[in-house]
């Protein structure tokens, strides 16, 4: 029985054989590349906490977008660092805000490149929380109104996909209704549906200058110990009108991606977050592992778990690797 009739190694003997039986594909079509835009002019500055990532001013983002598009990557995800912050985060929906300007620049240069916009107040509020504060607490419904305003201003500037990352209840409904009422029924929503309160956002908070000045995000982001609750979050976002749902972070939540893929027939995105990216980069810098091989292995794990889309700071490198 079995051996020696069955020898699993036959299917691993050559590269062609391995390609023939490969169960999971990773393609440049799956990738989304995050970009950070900050107020100013002529800026392309390395981000200290994140290897090979930069802050761009809106006038410099067109060239970067053109390079991303030329690699075949279908979409970028924009994060904004505004000129100034206030209590409500009002720069978030300013017509000439940093993200709004950048969307117009990208659409002028590379109209085919999809522009996804992170829709959250944390980089725009003085206190660094993802919502507005009333009596020392995050006010859910008031925050949703502002997020809808922010989403609308992104749509007006030409965004293709709105990506709310705040974890307020009902924000997908507020955003969907606001887009419909204003004639943007073709703009898609990719919700950060199951977003966990994670230590792996550390490098990003430096990059986006969005760390909360008091407390933490555990009253809105999910407890990492919960899986069934993540399914409820995802179901609700789909019901409210999300077109794509996301699990974030990805690497320590592969089981969530897997479960969600079994249950929902909706495109699923995995966010390979800043801490996951830097963990690997620092290990590679220290000579402990091969960065390219480890990056591909990690991205395959997300695809294997069921992700259709992978958001990663490695997108440009990976696009190059996949070309061979
Ligand atoms: C904003 C937001 C965060 C990330 C994406 N959108 C930070 C946070 O929630 O604190 C993290 C992305 C990353 O770590 O790569 N709410």
Short mmCIF file of C-alpha atoms and ligand atoms in Angstrom, two decimals:
data_model
loop_
_atom_site.label_atom_id
_atom_site.label_comp_id
_atom_site.label_asym_id
_atom_site.label_seq_id
_atom_site.Cartn_x
_atom_site.Cartn_y
_atom_site.Cartn_z
CA UNK A 1 0.00 0.00 0.00
CA UNK A 2 1.15 3.47 -0.67
CA UNK A 3 4.91 3.51 -0.90
CA UNK A 4 6.67 2.68 -3.20
CA UNK A 5 3.83 2.95 -5.69
CA UNK A 6 3.17 6.39 -4.36
CA UNK A 7 6.16 8.72 -4.21
CA UNK A 8 5.19 12.32 -3.53
CA UNK A 9 8.59 13.55 -4.67
CA UNK A 10 7.74 12.70 -8.31
CA UNK A 11 5.66 15.85 -8.42
CA UNK A 12 8.52 17.95 -7.05
CA UNK A 13 11.28 16.71 -9.31
CA UNK A 14 11.71 19.69 -11.63
CA UNK A 15 10.65 23.29 -11.84
CA UNK A 16 8.22 22.50 -14.67
CA UNK A 17 6.66 19.69 -12.66
CA UNK A 18 6.32 21.96 -9.63
CA UNK A 19 4.71 24.64 -11.78
CA UNK A 20 2.32 22.14 -13.30
CA UNK A 21 0.92 21.02 -9.94
CA UNK A 22 1.11 24.35 -8.10
CA UNK A 23 -2.22 24.89 -6.33
CA UNK A 24 -1.98 28.57 -5.55
CA UNK A 25 -1.07 31.41 -7.85
CA UNK A 26 0.43 34.74 -6.97
CA UNK A 27 0.15 37.33 -9.71
CA UNK A 28 0.89 41.00 -10.05
CA UNK A 29 -2.87 41.33 -10.63
CA UNK A 30 -3.44 40.51 -6.95
CA UNK A 31 -1.32 43.33 -5.58
CA UNK A 32 -2.13 46.72 -4.08
CA UNK A 33 0.69 49.12 -3.26
CA UNK A 34 0.23 51.59 -0.37
CA UNK A 35 1.56 55.14 -0.81
CA UNK A 36 1.96 57.96 1.71
CA UNK A 37 1.28 61.51 0.57
CA UNK A 38 2.10 64.54 2.67
CA UNK A 39 1.42 68.25 2.32
CA UNK A 40 4.19 70.24 0.67
CA UNK A 41 6.10 70.46 -2.60
CA UNK A 42 8.98 68.56 -4.14
CA UNK A 43 8.98 65.95 -1.39
CA UNK A 44 10.22 62.39 -1.83
CA UNK A 45 11.61 61.48 1.58
CA UNK A 46 12.44 58.03 2.94
CA UNK A 47 10.22 56.94 5.84
CA UNK A 48 12.49 56.09 8.77
CA UNK A 49 10.36 53.34 10.24
CA UNK A 50 9.69 51.56 6.92
CA UNK A 51 12.43 50.36 4.55
CA UNK A 52 12.14 51.50 0.92
CA UNK A 53 8.95 53.50 1.61
CA UNK A 54 8.65 57.24 1.02
CA UNK A 55 6.58 60.28 1.79
CA UNK A 56 5.58 62.06 -1.44
CA UNK A 57 4.07 65.47 -1.92
CA UNK A 58 1.12 65.54 -4.36
CA UNK A 59 3.24 67.11 -7.13
CA UNK A 60 5.64 64.13 -6.91
CA UNK A 61 3.10 61.33 -6.76
CA UNK A 62 2.42 61.20 -10.52
CA UNK A 63 5.88 59.81 -11.31
CA UNK A 64 5.60 57.18 -8.62
CA UNK A 65 2.13 56.17 -9.81
CA UNK A 66 3.43 55.88 -13.37
CA UNK A 67 6.20 53.54 -12.18
CA UNK A 68 3.72 51.41 -10.22
CA UNK A 69 1.42 51.19 -13.25
CA UNK A 70 4.31 50.29 -15.54
CA UNK A 71 5.06 47.30 -13.32
CA UNK A 72 1.53 46.06 -13.95
CA UNK A 73 0.27 46.63 -10.40
CA UNK A 74 -3.46 47.41 -10.75
CA UNK A 75 -4.02 49.63 -7.69
CA UNK A 76 -2.51 51.96 -5.12
CA UNK A 77 -3.85 52.67 -1.63
CA UNK A 78 -3.39 56.28 -0.52
CA UNK A 79 -2.71 57.51 3.01
CA UNK A 80 -2.60 61.24 3.70
CA UNK A 81 -0.56 63.30 6.13
CA UNK A 82 -2.30 66.69 6.22
CA UNK A 83 -0.86 70.17 6.58
CA UNK A 84 -2.55 70.59 9.97
CA UNK A 85 -4.66 68.56 12.38
CA UNK A 86 -7.68 69.60 14.42
CA UNK A 87 -10.29 68.21 16.79
CA UNK A 88 -12.53 66.82 14.02
CA UNK A 89 -9.93 66.10 11.35
CA UNK A 90 -11.41 68.59 8.88
CA UNK A 91 -8.49 68.38 6.41
CA UNK A 92 -9.78 64.86 5.70
CA UNK A 93 -12.59 66.19 3.50
CA UNK A 94 -10.95 69.40 2.24
CA UNK A 95 -11.36 69.78 -1.52
CA UNK A 96 -7.68 70.67 -1.83
CA UNK A 97 -6.59 68.20 0.85
CA UNK A 98 -3.41 66.23 0.31
CA UNK A 99 -5.18 63.01 -0.74
CA UNK A 100 -7.69 64.83 -2.94
CA UNK A 101 -4.85 66.60 -4.78
CA UNK A 102 -2.95 63.35 -5.13
CA UNK A 103 -5.92 61.49 -6.58
CA UNK A 104 -6.24 64.18 -9.27
CA UNK A 105 -2.51 64.00 -10.04
CA UNK A 106 -2.58 60.21 -10.37
CA UNK A 107 -5.72 60.20 -12.50
CA UNK A 108 -4.17 62.80 -14.81
CA UNK A 109 -1.03 60.70 -15.34
CA UNK A 110 -2.33 57.12 -15.19
CA UNK A 111 -6.12 57.01 -15.42
CA UNK A 112 -6.09 53.21 -15.58
CA UNK A 113 -4.35 52.82 -12.21
CA UNK A 114 -7.03 52.23 -9.55
CA UNK A 115 -6.89 54.68 -6.69
CA UNK A 116 -8.05 53.31 -3.35
CA UNK A 117 -8.24 55.79 -0.49
CA UNK A 118 -7.82 54.93 3.17
CA UNK A 119 -10.78 56.58 4.84
CA UNK A 120 -10.11 57.23 8.51
CA UNK A 121 -9.62 60.27 10.72
CA UNK A 122 -6.60 59.18 12.78
CA UNK A 123 -3.99 61.01 10.69
CA UNK A 124 -6.16 64.16 10.68
CA UNK A 125 -7.23 64.52 14.32
CA UNK A 126 -5.05 66.18 16.98
CA UNK A 127 -5.63 63.29 19.36
CA UNK A 128 -4.83 60.61 16.75
CA UNK A 129 -7.97 58.55 17.30
CA UNK A 130 -9.97 57.19 14.37
CA UNK A 131 -13.12 59.02 15.46
CA UNK A 132 -14.33 62.24 17.04
CA UNK A 133 -14.38 62.44 20.80
CA UNK A 134 -17.35 63.36 22.95
CA UNK A 135 -17.12 63.22 26.76
CA UNK A 136 -13.83 61.35 26.53
CA UNK A 137 -15.29 58.64 24.28
CA UNK A 138 -15.23 57.96 20.54
CA UNK A 139 -18.62 59.06 19.19
CA UNK A 140 -19.57 56.35 16.69
CA UNK A 141 -22.39 57.96 14.70
CA UNK A 142 -20.86 61.45 14.56
CA UNK A 143 -17.67 59.82 13.21
CA UNK A 144 -19.65 57.97 10.52
CA UNK A 145 -21.06 61.28 9.24
CA UNK A 146 -17.55 62.69 8.89
CA UNK A 147 -16.25 59.53 7.22
CA UNK A 148 -19.04 59.79 4.66
CA UNK A 149 -17.99 63.38 3.96
CA UNK A 150 -14.39 62.27 3.58
CA UNK A 151 -15.40 59.43 1.24
CA UNK A 152 -17.50 61.77 -0.88
CA UNK A 153 -14.61 64.22 -1.28
CA UNK A 154 -12.38 61.33 -2.40
CA UNK A 155 -15.00 60.23 -4.92
CA UNK A 156 -15.34 63.79 -6.20
CA UNK A 157 -11.57 63.92 -6.72
CA UNK A 158 -11.74 60.70 -8.76
CA UNK A 159 -11.12 57.82 -6.34
CA UNK A 160 -12.20 54.39 -7.59
CA UNK A 161 -12.43 52.57 -4.26
CA UNK A 162 -13.13 53.91 -0.76
CA UNK A 163 -11.46 51.95 2.03
CA UNK A 164 -12.81 52.77 5.50
CA UNK A 165 -10.31 51.63 8.16
CA UNK A 166 -11.82 53.15 11.30
CA UNK A 167 -13.95 50.23 12.61
CA UNK A 168 -16.95 52.36 13.57
CA UNK A 169 -20.28 50.51 13.41
CA UNK A 170 -22.38 51.34 10.38
CA UNK A 171 -19.76 53.34 8.50
CA UNK A 172 -20.12 51.28 5.34
CA UNK A 173 -23.85 52.08 5.27
CA UNK A 174 -23.22 55.82 5.82
CA UNK A 175 -20.62 55.88 3.08
CA UNK A 176 -22.65 53.81 0.62
CA UNK A 177 -25.75 55.98 1.11
CA UNK A 178 -23.79 59.20 0.77
CA UNK A 179 -22.12 57.98 -2.45
CA UNK A 180 -25.48 56.88 -3.91
CA UNK A 181 -27.19 60.16 -3.02
CA UNK A 182 -24.45 62.10 -4.75
CA UNK A 183 -24.38 60.09 -7.94
CA UNK A 184 -21.25 58.02 -7.22
CA UNK A 185 -22.96 54.65 -7.45
CA UNK A 186 -20.02 53.20 -9.40
CA UNK A 187 -17.45 53.91 -6.68
CA UNK A 188 -16.60 50.68 -4.84
CA UNK A 189 -16.05 50.16 -1.13
CA UNK A 190 -13.29 47.95 0.23
CA UNK A 191 -13.93 47.82 3.96
CA UNK A 192 -11.37 46.98 6.57
CA UNK A 193 -14.04 44.61 7.85
CA UNK A 194 -12.08 42.53 10.34
CA UNK A 195 -9.41 44.88 11.60
CA UNK A 196 -7.71 43.82 14.79
CA UNK A 197 -6.11 45.98 17.49
CA UNK A 198 -2.59 44.94 16.59
CA UNK A 199 0.96 45.69 17.67
CA UNK A 200 1.96 45.16 14.04
CA UNK A 201 0.82 48.66 13.04
CA UNK A 202 3.77 50.19 14.91
CA UNK A 203 5.95 51.26 11.94
CA UNK A 204 2.90 52.61 10.08
CA UNK A 205 1.88 54.90 12.93
CA UNK A 206 5.29 56.53 12.71
CA UNK A 207 4.96 56.80 8.94
CA UNK A 208 1.43 58.24 9.06
CA UNK A 209 2.00 60.25 12.25
CA UNK A 210 -1.22 58.76 13.51
CA UNK A 211 -0.47 57.24 16.92
CA UNK A 212 -3.21 58.03 19.47
CA UNK A 213 -2.08 60.65 22.00
CA UNK A 214 -3.94 58.86 24.82
CA UNK A 215 -5.37 55.39 25.32
CA UNK A 216 -5.42 52.84 22.52
CA UNK A 217 -7.73 51.60 19.78
CA UNK A 218 -9.21 48.62 21.58
CA UNK A 219 -12.69 50.15 21.93
CA UNK A 220 -13.08 50.04 18.15
CA UNK A 221 -10.54 47.64 16.64
CA UNK A 222 -11.11 43.94 17.29
CA UNK A 223 -9.69 41.78 20.05
CA UNK A 224 -7.10 39.47 18.40
CA UNK A 225 -8.56 36.54 20.32
CA UNK A 226 -11.82 36.60 18.35
CA UNK A 227 -12.64 34.73 15.16
CA UNK A 228 -16.44 34.29 15.13
CA UNK A 229 -16.82 37.99 15.86
CA UNK A 230 -14.74 38.68 12.76
CA UNK A 231 -17.29 36.70 10.72
CA UNK A 232 -20.07 38.93 12.10
CA UNK A 233 -18.10 42.07 11.22
CA UNK A 234 -17.56 40.83 7.68
CA UNK A 235 -21.20 39.76 7.23
CA UNK A 236 -22.39 43.18 8.39
CA UNK A 237 -20.08 45.08 6.06
CA UNK A 238 -21.22 43.00 3.08
CA UNK A 239 -24.83 43.63 4.04
CA UNK A 240 -24.16 47.37 4.30
CA UNK A 241 -22.72 47.50 0.81
CA UNK A 242 -19.02 46.63 0.90
CA UNK A 243 -17.79 45.25 -2.44
CA UNK A 244 -14.52 43.88 -1.09
CA UNK A 245 -13.80 42.93 2.52
CA UNK A 246 -10.44 42.94 4.19
CA UNK A 247 -8.75 41.09 7.02
CA UNK A 248 -5.97 43.01 8.74
CA UNK A 249 -3.26 42.21 9.77
CA UNK A 250 -2.78 39.16 7.57
CA UNK A 251 0.02 37.00 8.88
CA UNK A 252 -1.21 36.32 12.40
CA UNK A 253 -4.82 36.15 11.14
CA UNK A 254 -4.58 33.63 8.29
CA UNK A 255 -7.24 31.52 9.97
CA UNK A 256 -9.64 34.46 9.75
CA UNK A 257 -8.97 34.82 6.02
CA UNK A 258 -9.53 31.09 5.58
CA UNK A 259 -12.79 31.05 7.55
CA UNK A 260 -14.10 34.13 5.77
CA UNK A 261 -13.30 32.67 2.36
CA UNK A 262 -15.27 29.52 3.22
CA UNK A 263 -18.32 31.55 4.26
CA UNK A 264 -18.57 34.57 2.00
CA UNK A 265 -18.58 34.85 -1.75
CA UNK A 266 -17.11 38.30 -1.80
CA UNK A 267 -13.59 39.29 -2.91
CA UNK A 268 -11.29 39.08 0.07
CA UNK A 269 -8.28 41.29 0.70
CA UNK A 270 -5.43 40.64 3.12
CA UNK A 271 -3.33 43.51 4.45
CA UNK A 272 0.31 42.53 4.91
CA UNK A 273 0.85 45.34 7.43
CA UNK A 274 3.87 47.48 8.27
CA UNK A 275 5.03 45.39 11.24
CA UNK A 276 4.94 42.18 9.20
CA UNK A 277 6.87 43.88 6.43
CA UNK A 278 9.50 45.32 8.75
CA UNK A 279 9.91 42.16 10.79
CA UNK A 280 11.01 40.43 7.63
CA UNK A 281 13.10 43.32 6.36
CA UNK A 282 14.99 43.66 9.65
CA UNK A 283 15.66 39.93 9.74
CA UNK A 284 16.96 40.12 6.17
CA UNK A 285 19.12 43.17 7.05
CA UNK A 286 20.61 41.12 9.87
CA UNK A 287 21.50 38.38 7.37
CA UNK A 288 19.10 35.92 8.99
CA UNK A 289 16.97 35.20 5.95
CA UNK A 290 16.59 35.83 2.23
CA UNK A 291 14.23 38.78 1.89
CA UNK A 292 12.80 37.95 -1.54
CA UNK A 293 12.19 34.28 -0.79
CA UNK A 294 10.63 35.07 2.59
CA UNK A 295 8.42 37.76 1.06
CA UNK A 296 7.06 35.38 -1.57
CA UNK A 297 6.50 32.67 1.04
CA UNK A 298 4.51 35.06 3.21
CA UNK A 299 2.39 36.30 0.30
CA UNK A 300 1.69 32.74 -0.84
CA UNK A 301 0.44 31.96 2.67
CA UNK A 302 -2.13 34.74 2.33
CA UNK A 303 -3.23 33.56 -1.11
CA UNK A 304 -3.39 29.95 0.10
CA UNK A 305 -5.56 31.00 3.04
CA UNK A 306 -8.02 32.45 0.53
CA UNK A 307 -7.08 36.07 -0.10
CA UNK A 308 -7.89 37.32 -3.60
CA UNK A 309 -6.08 40.62 -3.09
CA UNK A 310 -2.90 41.31 -1.12
CA UNK A 311 -2.03 44.81 0.03
CA UNK A 312 1.70 44.96 0.55
CA UNK A 313 4.61 47.37 0.82
CA UNK A 314 6.55 44.73 -1.12
CA UNK A 315 4.31 45.06 -4.20
CA UNK A 316 6.93 46.70 -6.42
CA UNK A 317 9.65 44.22 -5.49
CA UNK A 318 7.26 41.31 -5.93
CA UNK A 319 6.07 42.56 -9.32
CA UNK A 320 9.73 42.45 -10.37
CA UNK A 321 10.27 38.98 -8.92
CA UNK A 322 7.19 37.58 -10.64
CA UNK A 323 8.42 38.89 -13.99
CA UNK A 324 11.58 36.87 -13.35
C1 LIG B 1 -5.65 53.87 9.96
C2 LIG B 1 -4.81 52.74 9.50
C3 LIG B 1 -3.80 52.04 10.18
C4 LIG B 1 -3.24 51.16 9.25
C5 LIG B 1 -3.95 51.31 8.07
N1 LIG B 1 -4.92 52.27 8.25
C6 LIG B 1 -3.24 52.22 11.53
C7 LIG B 1 -4.07 51.94 12.72
O1 LIG B 1 -5.21 51.50 12.64
O2 LIG B 1 -3.56 52.23 13.78
C8 LIG B 1 -2.09 50.23 9.49
C9 LIG B 1 -1.34 49.80 8.27
C10 LIG B 1 -0.03 49.15 8.52
O3 LIG B 1 0.41 48.91 9.66
O4 LIG B 1 0.65 48.84 7.51
N2 LIG B 1 -6.63 53.61 10.87
#
